[in-house]
Coordinates of C-alpha atoms in Angstrom, one line a residue:
X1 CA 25.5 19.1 -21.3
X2 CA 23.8 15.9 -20.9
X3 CA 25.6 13.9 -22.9
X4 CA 29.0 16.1 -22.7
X5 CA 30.7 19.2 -21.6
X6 CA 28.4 22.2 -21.9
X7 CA 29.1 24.7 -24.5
X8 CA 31.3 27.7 -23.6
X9 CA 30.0 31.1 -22.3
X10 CA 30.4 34.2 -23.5
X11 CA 31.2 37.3 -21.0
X12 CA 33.5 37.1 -17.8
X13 CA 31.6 39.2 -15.2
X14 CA 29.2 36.3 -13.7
X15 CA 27.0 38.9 -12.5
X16 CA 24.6 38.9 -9.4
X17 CA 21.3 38.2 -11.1
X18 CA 19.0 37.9 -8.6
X19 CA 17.4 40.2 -6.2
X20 CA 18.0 41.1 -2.1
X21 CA 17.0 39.0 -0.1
X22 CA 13.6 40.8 1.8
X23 CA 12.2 39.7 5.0
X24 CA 9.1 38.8 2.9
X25 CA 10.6 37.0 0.5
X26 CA 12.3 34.8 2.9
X27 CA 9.3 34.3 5.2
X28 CA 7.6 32.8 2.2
X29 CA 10.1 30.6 1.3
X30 CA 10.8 29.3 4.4
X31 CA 6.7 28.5 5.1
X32 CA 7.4 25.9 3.1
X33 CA 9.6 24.1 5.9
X34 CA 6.6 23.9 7.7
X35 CA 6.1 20.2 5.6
X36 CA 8.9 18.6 7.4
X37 CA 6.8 18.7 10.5
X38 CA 4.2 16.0 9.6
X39 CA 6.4 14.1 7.8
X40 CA 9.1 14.2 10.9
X41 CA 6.0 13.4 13.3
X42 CA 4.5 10.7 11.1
X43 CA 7.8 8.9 11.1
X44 CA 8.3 9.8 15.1
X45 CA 5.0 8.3 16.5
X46 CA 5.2 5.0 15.9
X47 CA 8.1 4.2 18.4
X48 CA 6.3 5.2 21.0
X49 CA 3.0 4.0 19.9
X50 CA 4.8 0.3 19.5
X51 CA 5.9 -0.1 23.0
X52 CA 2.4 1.5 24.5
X53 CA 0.7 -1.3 26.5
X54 CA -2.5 -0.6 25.6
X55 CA -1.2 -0.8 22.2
X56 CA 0.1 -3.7 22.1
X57 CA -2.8 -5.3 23.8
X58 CA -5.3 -4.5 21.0
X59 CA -2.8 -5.6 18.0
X60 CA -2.1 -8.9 20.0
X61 CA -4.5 -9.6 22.4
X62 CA -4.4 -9.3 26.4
X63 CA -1.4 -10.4 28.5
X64 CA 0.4 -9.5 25.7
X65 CA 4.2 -8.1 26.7
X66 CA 5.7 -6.9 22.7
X67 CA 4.5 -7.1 19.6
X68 CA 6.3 -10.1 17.0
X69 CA 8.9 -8.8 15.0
X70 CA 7.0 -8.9 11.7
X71 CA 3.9 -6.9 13.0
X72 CA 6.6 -4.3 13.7
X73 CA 8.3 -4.3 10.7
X74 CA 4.8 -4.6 8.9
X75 CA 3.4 -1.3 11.1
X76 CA 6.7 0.8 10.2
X77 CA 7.6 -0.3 6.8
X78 CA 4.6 0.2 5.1
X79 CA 4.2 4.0 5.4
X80 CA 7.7 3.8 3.4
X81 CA 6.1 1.2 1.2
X82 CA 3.4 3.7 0.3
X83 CA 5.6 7.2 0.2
X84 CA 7.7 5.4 -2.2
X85 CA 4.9 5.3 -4.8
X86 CA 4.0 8.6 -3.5
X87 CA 6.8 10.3 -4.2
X88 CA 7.1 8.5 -8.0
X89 CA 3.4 9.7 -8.8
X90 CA 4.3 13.0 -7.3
X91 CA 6.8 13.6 -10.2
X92 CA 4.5 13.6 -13.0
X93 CA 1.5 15.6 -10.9
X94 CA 4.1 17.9 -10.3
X95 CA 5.2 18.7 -13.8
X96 CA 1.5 18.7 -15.2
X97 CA -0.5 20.4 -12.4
X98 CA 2.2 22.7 -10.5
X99 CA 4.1 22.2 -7.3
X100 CA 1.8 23.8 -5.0
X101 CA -1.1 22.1 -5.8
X102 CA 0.7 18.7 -5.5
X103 CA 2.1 19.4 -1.9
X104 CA -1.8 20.7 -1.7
X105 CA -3.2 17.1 -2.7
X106 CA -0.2 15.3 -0.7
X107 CA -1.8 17.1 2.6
X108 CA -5.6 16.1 1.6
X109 CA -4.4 12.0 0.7
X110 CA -2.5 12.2 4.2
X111 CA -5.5 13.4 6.2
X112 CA -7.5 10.4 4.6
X113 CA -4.8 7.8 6.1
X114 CA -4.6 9.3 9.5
X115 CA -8.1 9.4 9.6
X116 CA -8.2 5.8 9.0
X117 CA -5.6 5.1 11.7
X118 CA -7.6 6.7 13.9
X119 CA -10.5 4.8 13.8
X120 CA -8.5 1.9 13.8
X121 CA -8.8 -0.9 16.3
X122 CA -6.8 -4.1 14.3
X123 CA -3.6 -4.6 12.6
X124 CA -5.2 -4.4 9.1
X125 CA -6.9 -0.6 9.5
X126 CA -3.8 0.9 11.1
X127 CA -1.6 -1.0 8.4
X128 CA -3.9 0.3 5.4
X129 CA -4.4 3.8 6.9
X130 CA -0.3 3.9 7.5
X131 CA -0.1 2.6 3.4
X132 CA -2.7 5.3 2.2
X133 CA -1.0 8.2 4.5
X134 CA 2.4 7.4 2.9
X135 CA 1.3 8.0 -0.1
X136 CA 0.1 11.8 1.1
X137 CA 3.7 12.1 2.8
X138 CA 5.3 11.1 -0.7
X139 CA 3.4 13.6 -2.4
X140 CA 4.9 16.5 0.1
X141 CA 8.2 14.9 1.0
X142 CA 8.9 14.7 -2.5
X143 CA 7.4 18.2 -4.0
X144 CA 7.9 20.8 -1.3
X145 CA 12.3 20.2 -1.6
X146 CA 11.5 21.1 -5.4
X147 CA 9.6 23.7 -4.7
X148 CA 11.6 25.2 -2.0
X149 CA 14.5 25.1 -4.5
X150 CA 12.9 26.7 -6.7
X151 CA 11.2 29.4 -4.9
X152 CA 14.7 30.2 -2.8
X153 CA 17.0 33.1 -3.3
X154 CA 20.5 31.6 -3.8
X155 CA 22.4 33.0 -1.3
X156 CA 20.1 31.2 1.4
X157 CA 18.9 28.2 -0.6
X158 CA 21.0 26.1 1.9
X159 CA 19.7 27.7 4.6
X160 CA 16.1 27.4 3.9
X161 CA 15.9 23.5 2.7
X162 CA 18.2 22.7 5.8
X163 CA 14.7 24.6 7.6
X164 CA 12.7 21.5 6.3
X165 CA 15.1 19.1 8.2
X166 CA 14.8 21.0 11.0
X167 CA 11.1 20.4 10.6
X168 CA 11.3 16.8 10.2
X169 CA 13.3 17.0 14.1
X170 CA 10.7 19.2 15.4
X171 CA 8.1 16.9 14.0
X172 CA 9.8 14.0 15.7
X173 CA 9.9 16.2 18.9
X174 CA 6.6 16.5 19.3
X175 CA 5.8 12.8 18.1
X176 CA 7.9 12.0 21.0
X177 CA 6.6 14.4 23.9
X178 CA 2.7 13.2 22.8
X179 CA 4.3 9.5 23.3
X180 CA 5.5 10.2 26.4
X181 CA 2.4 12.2 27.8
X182 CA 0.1 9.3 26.7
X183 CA 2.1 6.4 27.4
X184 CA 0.0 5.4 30.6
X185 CA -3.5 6.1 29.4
X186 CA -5.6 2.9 30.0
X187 CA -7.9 3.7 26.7
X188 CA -7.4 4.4 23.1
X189 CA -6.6 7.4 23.6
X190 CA -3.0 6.2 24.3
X191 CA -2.6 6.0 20.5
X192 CA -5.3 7.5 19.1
X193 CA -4.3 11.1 20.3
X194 CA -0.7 10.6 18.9
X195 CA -2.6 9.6 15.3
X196 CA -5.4 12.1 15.3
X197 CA -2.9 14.7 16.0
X198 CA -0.8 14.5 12.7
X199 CA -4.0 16.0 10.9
X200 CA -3.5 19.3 12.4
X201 CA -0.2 19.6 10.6
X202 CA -1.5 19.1 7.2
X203 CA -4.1 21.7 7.3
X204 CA -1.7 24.0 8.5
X205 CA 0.6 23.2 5.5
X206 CA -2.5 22.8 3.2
X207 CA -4.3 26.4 4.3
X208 CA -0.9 28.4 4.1
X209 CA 0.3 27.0 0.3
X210 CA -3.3 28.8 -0.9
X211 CA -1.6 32.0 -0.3
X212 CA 1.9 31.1 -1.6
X213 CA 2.7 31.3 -5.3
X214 CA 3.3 28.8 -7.6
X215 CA 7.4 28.2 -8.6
X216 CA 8.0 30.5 -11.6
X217 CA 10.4 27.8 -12.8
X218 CA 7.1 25.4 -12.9
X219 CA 5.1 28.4 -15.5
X220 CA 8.7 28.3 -17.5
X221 CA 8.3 24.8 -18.4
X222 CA 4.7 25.4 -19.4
X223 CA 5.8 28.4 -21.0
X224 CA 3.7 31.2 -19.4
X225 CA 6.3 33.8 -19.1
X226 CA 4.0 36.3 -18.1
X227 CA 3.2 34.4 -14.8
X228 CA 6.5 33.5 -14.2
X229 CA 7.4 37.2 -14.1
X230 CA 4.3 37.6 -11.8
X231 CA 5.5 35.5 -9.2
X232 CA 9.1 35.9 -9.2
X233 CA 8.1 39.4 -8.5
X234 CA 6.1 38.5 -5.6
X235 CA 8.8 35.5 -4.6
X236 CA 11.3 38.6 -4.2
X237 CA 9.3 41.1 -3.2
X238 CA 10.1 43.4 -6.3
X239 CA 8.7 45.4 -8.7
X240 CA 7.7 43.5 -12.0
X241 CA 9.5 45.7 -14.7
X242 CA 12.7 45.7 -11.8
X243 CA 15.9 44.8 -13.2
X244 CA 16.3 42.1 -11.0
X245 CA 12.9 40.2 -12.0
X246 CA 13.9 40.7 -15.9
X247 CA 17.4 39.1 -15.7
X248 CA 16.7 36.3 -13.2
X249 CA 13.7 35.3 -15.4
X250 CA 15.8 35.6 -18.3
X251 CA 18.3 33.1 -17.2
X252 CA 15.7 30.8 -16.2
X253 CA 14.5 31.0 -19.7
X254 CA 17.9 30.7 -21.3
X255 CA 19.2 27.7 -19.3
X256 CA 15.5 26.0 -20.1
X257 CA 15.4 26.2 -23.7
X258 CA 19.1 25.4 -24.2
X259 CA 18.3 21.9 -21.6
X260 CA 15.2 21.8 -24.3
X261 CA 17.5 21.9 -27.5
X262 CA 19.9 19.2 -26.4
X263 CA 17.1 17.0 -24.6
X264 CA 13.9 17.2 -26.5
X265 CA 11.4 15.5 -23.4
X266 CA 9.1 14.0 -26.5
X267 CA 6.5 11.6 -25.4
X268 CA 5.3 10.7 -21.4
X269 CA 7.5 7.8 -21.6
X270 CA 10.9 9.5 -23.1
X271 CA 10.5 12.2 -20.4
X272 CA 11.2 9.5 -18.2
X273 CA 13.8 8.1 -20.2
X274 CA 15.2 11.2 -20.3
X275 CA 16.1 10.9 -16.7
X276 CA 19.1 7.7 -17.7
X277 CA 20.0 9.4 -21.1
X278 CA 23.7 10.7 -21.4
X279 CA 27.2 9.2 -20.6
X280 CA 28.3 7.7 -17.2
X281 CA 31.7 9.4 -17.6
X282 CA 30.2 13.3 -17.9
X283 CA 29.6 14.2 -14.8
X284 CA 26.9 16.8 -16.2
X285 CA 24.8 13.8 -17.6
X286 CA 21.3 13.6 -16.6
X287 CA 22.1 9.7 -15.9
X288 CA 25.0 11.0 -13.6
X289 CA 22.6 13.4 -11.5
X290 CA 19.7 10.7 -11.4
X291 CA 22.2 8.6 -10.1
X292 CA 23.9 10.7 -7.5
X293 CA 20.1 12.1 -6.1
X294 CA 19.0 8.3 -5.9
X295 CA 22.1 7.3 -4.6
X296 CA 22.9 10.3 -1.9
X297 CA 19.3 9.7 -0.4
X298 CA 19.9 5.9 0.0
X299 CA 23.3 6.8 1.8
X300 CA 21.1 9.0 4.0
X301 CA 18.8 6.2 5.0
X302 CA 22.5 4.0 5.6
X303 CA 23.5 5.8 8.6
X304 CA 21.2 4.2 10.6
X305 CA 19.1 7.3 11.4
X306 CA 16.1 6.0 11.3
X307 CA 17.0 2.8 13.5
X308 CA 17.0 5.6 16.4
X309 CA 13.6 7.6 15.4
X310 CA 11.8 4.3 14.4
X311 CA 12.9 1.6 16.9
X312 CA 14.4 3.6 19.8
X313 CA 11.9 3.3 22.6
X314 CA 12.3 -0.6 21.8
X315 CA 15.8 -0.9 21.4
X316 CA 16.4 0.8 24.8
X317 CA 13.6 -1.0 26.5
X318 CA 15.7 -4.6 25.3
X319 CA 19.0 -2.4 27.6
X320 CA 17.4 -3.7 30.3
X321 CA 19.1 -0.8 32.2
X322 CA 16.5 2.0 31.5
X323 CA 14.3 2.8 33.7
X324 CA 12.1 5.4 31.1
X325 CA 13.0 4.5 27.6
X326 CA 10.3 6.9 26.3
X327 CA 12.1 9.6 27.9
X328 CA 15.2 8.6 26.4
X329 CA 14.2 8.5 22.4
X330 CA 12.6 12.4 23.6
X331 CA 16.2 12.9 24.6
X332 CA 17.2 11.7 21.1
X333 CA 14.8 13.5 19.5
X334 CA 15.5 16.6 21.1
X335 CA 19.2 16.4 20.6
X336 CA 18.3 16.4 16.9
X337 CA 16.2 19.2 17.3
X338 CA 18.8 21.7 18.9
X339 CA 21.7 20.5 16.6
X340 CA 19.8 21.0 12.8
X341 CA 19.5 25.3 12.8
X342 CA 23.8 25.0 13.1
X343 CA 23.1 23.4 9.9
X344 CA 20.7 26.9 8.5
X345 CA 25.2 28.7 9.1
X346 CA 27.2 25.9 8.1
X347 CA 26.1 25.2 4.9
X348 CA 26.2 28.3 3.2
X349 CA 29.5 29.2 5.3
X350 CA 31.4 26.0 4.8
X351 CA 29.2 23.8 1.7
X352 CA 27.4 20.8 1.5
X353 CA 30.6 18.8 0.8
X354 CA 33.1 19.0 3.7
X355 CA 29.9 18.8 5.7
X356 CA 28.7 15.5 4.3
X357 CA 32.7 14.6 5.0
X358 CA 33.3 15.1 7.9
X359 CA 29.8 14.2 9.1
X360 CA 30.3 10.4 7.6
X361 CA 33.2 10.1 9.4
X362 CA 32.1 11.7 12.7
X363 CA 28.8 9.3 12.5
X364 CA 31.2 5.9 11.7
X365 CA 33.1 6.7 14.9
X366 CA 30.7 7.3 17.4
X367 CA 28.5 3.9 16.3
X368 CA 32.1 1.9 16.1
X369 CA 32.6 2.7 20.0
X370 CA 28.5 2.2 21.0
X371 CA 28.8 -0.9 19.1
X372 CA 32.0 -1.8 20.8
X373 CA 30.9 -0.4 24.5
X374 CA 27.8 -2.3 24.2
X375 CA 29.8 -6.1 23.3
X376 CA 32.3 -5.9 25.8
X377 CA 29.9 -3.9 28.5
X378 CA 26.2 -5.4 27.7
X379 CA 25.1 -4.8 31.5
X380 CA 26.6 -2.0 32.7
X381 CA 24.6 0.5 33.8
X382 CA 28.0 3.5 33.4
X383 CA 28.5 1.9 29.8
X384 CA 24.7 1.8 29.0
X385 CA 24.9 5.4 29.9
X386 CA 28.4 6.0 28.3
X387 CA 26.2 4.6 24.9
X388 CA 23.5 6.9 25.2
X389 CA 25.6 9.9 25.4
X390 CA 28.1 8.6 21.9
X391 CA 24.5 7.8 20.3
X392 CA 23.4 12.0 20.9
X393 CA 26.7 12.9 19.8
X394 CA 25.6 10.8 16.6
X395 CA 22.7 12.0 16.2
X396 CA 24.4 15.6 16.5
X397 CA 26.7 14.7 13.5
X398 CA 23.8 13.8 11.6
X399 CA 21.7 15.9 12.7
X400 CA 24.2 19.0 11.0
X401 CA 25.4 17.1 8.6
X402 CA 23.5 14.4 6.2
X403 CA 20.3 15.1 7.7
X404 CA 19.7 18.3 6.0
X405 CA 22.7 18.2 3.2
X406 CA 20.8 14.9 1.4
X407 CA 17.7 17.2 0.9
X408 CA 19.8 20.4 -0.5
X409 CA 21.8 18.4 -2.8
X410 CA 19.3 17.0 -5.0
X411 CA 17.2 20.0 -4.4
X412 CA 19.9 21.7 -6.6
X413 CA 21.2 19.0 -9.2
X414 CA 18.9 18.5 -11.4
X415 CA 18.2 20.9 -14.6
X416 CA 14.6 22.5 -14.8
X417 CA 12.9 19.8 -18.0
X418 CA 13.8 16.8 -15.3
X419 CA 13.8 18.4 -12.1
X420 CA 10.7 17.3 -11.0
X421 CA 11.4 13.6 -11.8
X422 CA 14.6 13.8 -10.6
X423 CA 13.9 14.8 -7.4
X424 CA 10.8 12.3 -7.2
X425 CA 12.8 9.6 -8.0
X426 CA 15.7 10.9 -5.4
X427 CA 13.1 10.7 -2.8
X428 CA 11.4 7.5 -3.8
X429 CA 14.9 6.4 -3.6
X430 CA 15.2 7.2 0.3
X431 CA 11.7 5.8 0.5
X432 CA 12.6 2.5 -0.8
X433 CA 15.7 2.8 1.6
X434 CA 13.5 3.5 4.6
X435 CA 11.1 0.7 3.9
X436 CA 13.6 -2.0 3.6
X437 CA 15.9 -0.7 7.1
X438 CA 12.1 -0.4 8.6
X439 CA 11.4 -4.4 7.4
X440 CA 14.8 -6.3 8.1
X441 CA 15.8 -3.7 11.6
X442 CA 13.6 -5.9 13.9
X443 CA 14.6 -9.6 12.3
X444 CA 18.7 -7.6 13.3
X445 CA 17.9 -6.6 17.2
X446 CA 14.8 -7.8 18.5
X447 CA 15.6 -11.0 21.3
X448 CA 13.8 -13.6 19.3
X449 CA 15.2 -13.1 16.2
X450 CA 18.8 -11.7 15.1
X451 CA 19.4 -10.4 18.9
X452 CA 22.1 -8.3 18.1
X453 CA 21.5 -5.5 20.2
X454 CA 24.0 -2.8 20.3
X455 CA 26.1 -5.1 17.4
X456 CA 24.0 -3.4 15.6
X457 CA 25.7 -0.4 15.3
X458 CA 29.1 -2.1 14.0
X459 CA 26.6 -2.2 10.7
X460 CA 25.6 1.7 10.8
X461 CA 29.6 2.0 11.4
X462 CA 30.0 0.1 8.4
X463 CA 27.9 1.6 6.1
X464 CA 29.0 5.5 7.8
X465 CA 32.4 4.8 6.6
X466 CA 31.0 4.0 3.0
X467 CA 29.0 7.8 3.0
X468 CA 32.5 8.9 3.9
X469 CA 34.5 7.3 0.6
X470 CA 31.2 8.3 -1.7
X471 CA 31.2 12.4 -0.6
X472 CA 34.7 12.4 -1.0
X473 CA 34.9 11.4 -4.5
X474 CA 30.8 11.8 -5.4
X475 CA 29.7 15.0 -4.3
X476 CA 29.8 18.4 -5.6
X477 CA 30.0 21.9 -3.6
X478 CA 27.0 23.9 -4.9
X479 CA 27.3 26.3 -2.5
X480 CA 26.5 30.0 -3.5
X481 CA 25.2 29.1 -7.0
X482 CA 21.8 29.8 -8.6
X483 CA 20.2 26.8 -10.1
X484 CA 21.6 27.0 -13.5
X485 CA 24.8 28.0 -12.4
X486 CA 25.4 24.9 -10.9
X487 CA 24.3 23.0 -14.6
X488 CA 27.5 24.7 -15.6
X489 CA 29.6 23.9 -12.7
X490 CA 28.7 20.2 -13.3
X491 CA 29.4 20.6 -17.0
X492 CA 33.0 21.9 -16.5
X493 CA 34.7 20.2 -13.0
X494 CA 35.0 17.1 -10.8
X495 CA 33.4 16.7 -7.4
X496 CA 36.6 17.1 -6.0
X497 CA 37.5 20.2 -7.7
X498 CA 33.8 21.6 -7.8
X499 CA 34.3 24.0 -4.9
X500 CA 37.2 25.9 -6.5
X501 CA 34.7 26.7 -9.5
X502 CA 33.3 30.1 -10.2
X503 CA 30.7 31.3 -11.8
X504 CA 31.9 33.4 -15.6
X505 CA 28.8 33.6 -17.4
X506 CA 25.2 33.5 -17.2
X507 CA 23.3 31.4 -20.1
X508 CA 21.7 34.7 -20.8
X509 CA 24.6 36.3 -21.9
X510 CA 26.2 33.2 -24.0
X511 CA 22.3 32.3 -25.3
X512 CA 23.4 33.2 -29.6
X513 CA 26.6 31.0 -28.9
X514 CA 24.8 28.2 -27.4
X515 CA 22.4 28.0 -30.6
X516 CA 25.1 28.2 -32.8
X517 CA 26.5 25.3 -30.5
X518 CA 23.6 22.6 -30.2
X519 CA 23.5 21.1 -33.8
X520 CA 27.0 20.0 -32.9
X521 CA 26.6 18.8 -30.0
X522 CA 23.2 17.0 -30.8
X523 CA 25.6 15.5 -33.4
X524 CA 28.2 14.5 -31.0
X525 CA 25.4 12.7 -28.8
X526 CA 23.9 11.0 -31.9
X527 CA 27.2 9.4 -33.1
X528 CA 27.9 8.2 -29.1
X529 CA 24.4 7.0 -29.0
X530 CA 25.4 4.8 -32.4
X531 CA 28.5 3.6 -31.3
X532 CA 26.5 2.3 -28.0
X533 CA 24.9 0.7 -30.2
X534 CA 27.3 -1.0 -32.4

């Protein structure tokens, strides 16, 4: 499957092979959400802390009116800067020491930066506690989608990661309303209650992953079958010996040791490897799904999402026509908010494709008119107004659309020996994307510097219309299928005809015929490996 087609199945039936969903069961899985909130709020504050007075009067000194353009980009980049690393490292801590405990650790690094951005009083405190807290948020930004995946019944995986978006908006939310509620304090309070507050989130998260269970997939790999069954029996709130435990974990075990056979994981270094190994032209390849999670999360960061949640209170303050530019990013914000949970329906009713679609092209036209409104209209106050109202309609899109569909795609793309680094690497990928939008966005709009103001937007147009073309012939419908249903999916259609696919197998059932089937495809990889070569 990695380096070719996946060998065929025995049986027709495609059987259901996992349990009902119970109230329990989902409840647990959907805790898990709860991440999104600190990670959402941690990226939220620092709009609002930027264009605080007081603020800016400690960073740069009294009298001061704005901070330079590159203390900005310093202050916002370098969380991404450190949740990029974060999320890499997060891979590896993730395969050896489990998934909970890694989201665990994530939460405890976090709590060490906001405590040092707390204290803080100079540029160089808040900018190292920002670097060391990134690396916490790429710890749980990077760990909690794999474990979520793992942990969720199929028929509401969709659902359930689309819950940690909504997170992230409700975490931005309240980033906002503390903003605006502290906004005229003459003390450090003004941005040290914003800070300090973030802790409160990571011990929540922390304190309620002690009682969750670990991902059975995660005991799979280590091969502890007998905990596997344990939690899967908890995860669905079943009896151990139930039917539904002993098939599910079955086909866990199945798909991993035939993923084993083809792609032996060898030393630390070839399980990275591992990751780029196969054939461009399979669309099963593992270098195929590294490259579409890496690639789908830096098309997330390219419609400009983050221009709004990082730099919004400053880039409505430069209007000139607002008279409470806090107020309107907790408009933004809030409009996010209410718009994700049509995303918990929509996905599993309609898929992630025609979703990320439709959404690209919704997104490219609302920032095409803002960017046009805003040339031809700079100073009116109707067409300022007219803007803000396209630029909620845009966040809507996203908010429905690639907001949450990003993080359920690569929660579901990779097979179990490189999920863990695949998704890491996915979400060091929107990391990297984040960090280098947060560095170059103030040089683009601020007055001294690029001054392109609502222009701007003609470049989140641009790139919009490029997420468009790439869902339409990139991305895969995954809808309805259990993990290892959708390595066979990818093994045996296009994107474009992956939503017609259904399931006809399980590994379980086809395990004797895929032994009989590895030595020859092992052979078929070996001899395209040596003509690579020649």
């Amino acid at each position: 499957m990695p380096g070719g087609a996946a060998p065929p199945l025995a049986g027709t039936n495609g059987h259901v092979i996992e349990a009902p969903v119970t109230w329990k069961a989902y409840m647990m899985c959907v805790f898990a959400a709860f991440g999104g909130i600190f990670f959402g709020y941690d990226s939220g504050y620092i709009s609002g802390v930027m264009g605080m007075k007081y603020f800016i009067e400690v960073i740069e000194g009294p009298e001061a009116e704005v901070l330079p353009s590159w203390k900005k980009s310093l202050i916002t980049s370098i969380l991404s800067a450190g949740t990029f690393f974060g999320a890499l490292i997060a891979g590896d801590l993730a395969d050896w020491f489990g998934r909970r405990l890694t989201i665990i650790l994530g939460c405890a690094v976090f709590i060490v930066g906001v405590v040092l951005q707390t204290a803080s009083a100079s540029l160089g405190l808040i900018v190292a506690g920002r670097l060391v807290a990134g690396f916490g948020v790429g710890f749980v930004s990077a760990i909690i989608i794999l474990y979520m995946s793992e942990i969720a019944p199929r028929k509401v995986r969709g659902a359930i990661v689309s819950g940690y978006q909504f997170c992230i908006c409700i975490g931005l939310l309240l980033a906002s309303a503390v903003d605006y509620g502290t906004q005229d304090r003459t003390d450090s309070g003004s941005y040290r209650i914003p800070i300090g507050l973030q802790m409160a989130w990571a011990l929540i998260l922390a304190t309620g992953l002690f009682f969750l269970p670990e991902s059975p997939r995660f005991y799979v790999k280590k091969g502890n079958l007998e905990k596997a069954a344990i939690t899967l029996a908890r995860l669905r709130d079943q009896p151990r010996d139930s039917g539904y435990i002993k098939d599910e974990l079955a086909e866990i075990v199945a798909n991993h040791e035939y993923e084993m056979a083809v792609v032996p994981q060898g030393n630390y270094f070839q399980s990275w490897a591992s990751c780029f190994r196969g054939s461009l032209r399979q669309p099963s390849s593992y270098v195929r799904r590294t490259i579409l999670g890496t690639s789908m999360q830096m098309m997330q960061q390219w419609t400009g999402c983050n221009f709004v949640f990082y730099f919004g209170t400053t880039f409505f303050q430069q209007l000139g026509t607002i008279s409470n530019p806090f107020l309107m990013s907790l408009i933004t914000t809030l409009v996010n908010v209410c718009s994700t949970p049509i995303s918990f329906y929509t996905m599993e009713k309609l898929g992630r494709r025609p979703l990320l679609i439709w959404g690209a092209f919704g997104m490219a036209i609302c920032e095409f008119i803002v960017a046009i409104v805003g040339t031809c209209l700079p100073d009116d106050t109707n067409a300022v107004k007219g803007m803000i109202a396209l630029i909620c309609i845009y966040i809507f899109f996203f908010a429905t659309t690639w907001g949450p569909g990003a993080w359920v795609v690569i929660g579901e793309i990779f097979p179990l020996p490189m999920r863990a680094k695949g998704v890491a690497l996915s979400t060091a990928s929107n990391w990297l994307w984040n960090c280098i939008i947060a560095v170059i966005t103030p040089y683009m709009v601020d007055e001294d510097k690029g001054n392109l103001g609502p222009k701007v937007f003609y470049i989140w147009g641009a790139l919009c219309t490029l997420c468009f073309i790439y869902a339409y012939l990139l991305v895969p419908e995954t809808k309805g299928l259990t993990l290892e249903q959708v390595d066979q999916m990818l093994a045996e259609t296009t994107p474009r005809t992956s939503s017609r696919w259904v399931p006809h197998a399980t590994y379980t059932e086809g395990a004797e015929l895929k032994e009989s089937m590895v030595g020859h495809h092992e052979e078929k990889v070996d001899a395209s490996d040596a003509s690579d070569q020649v």
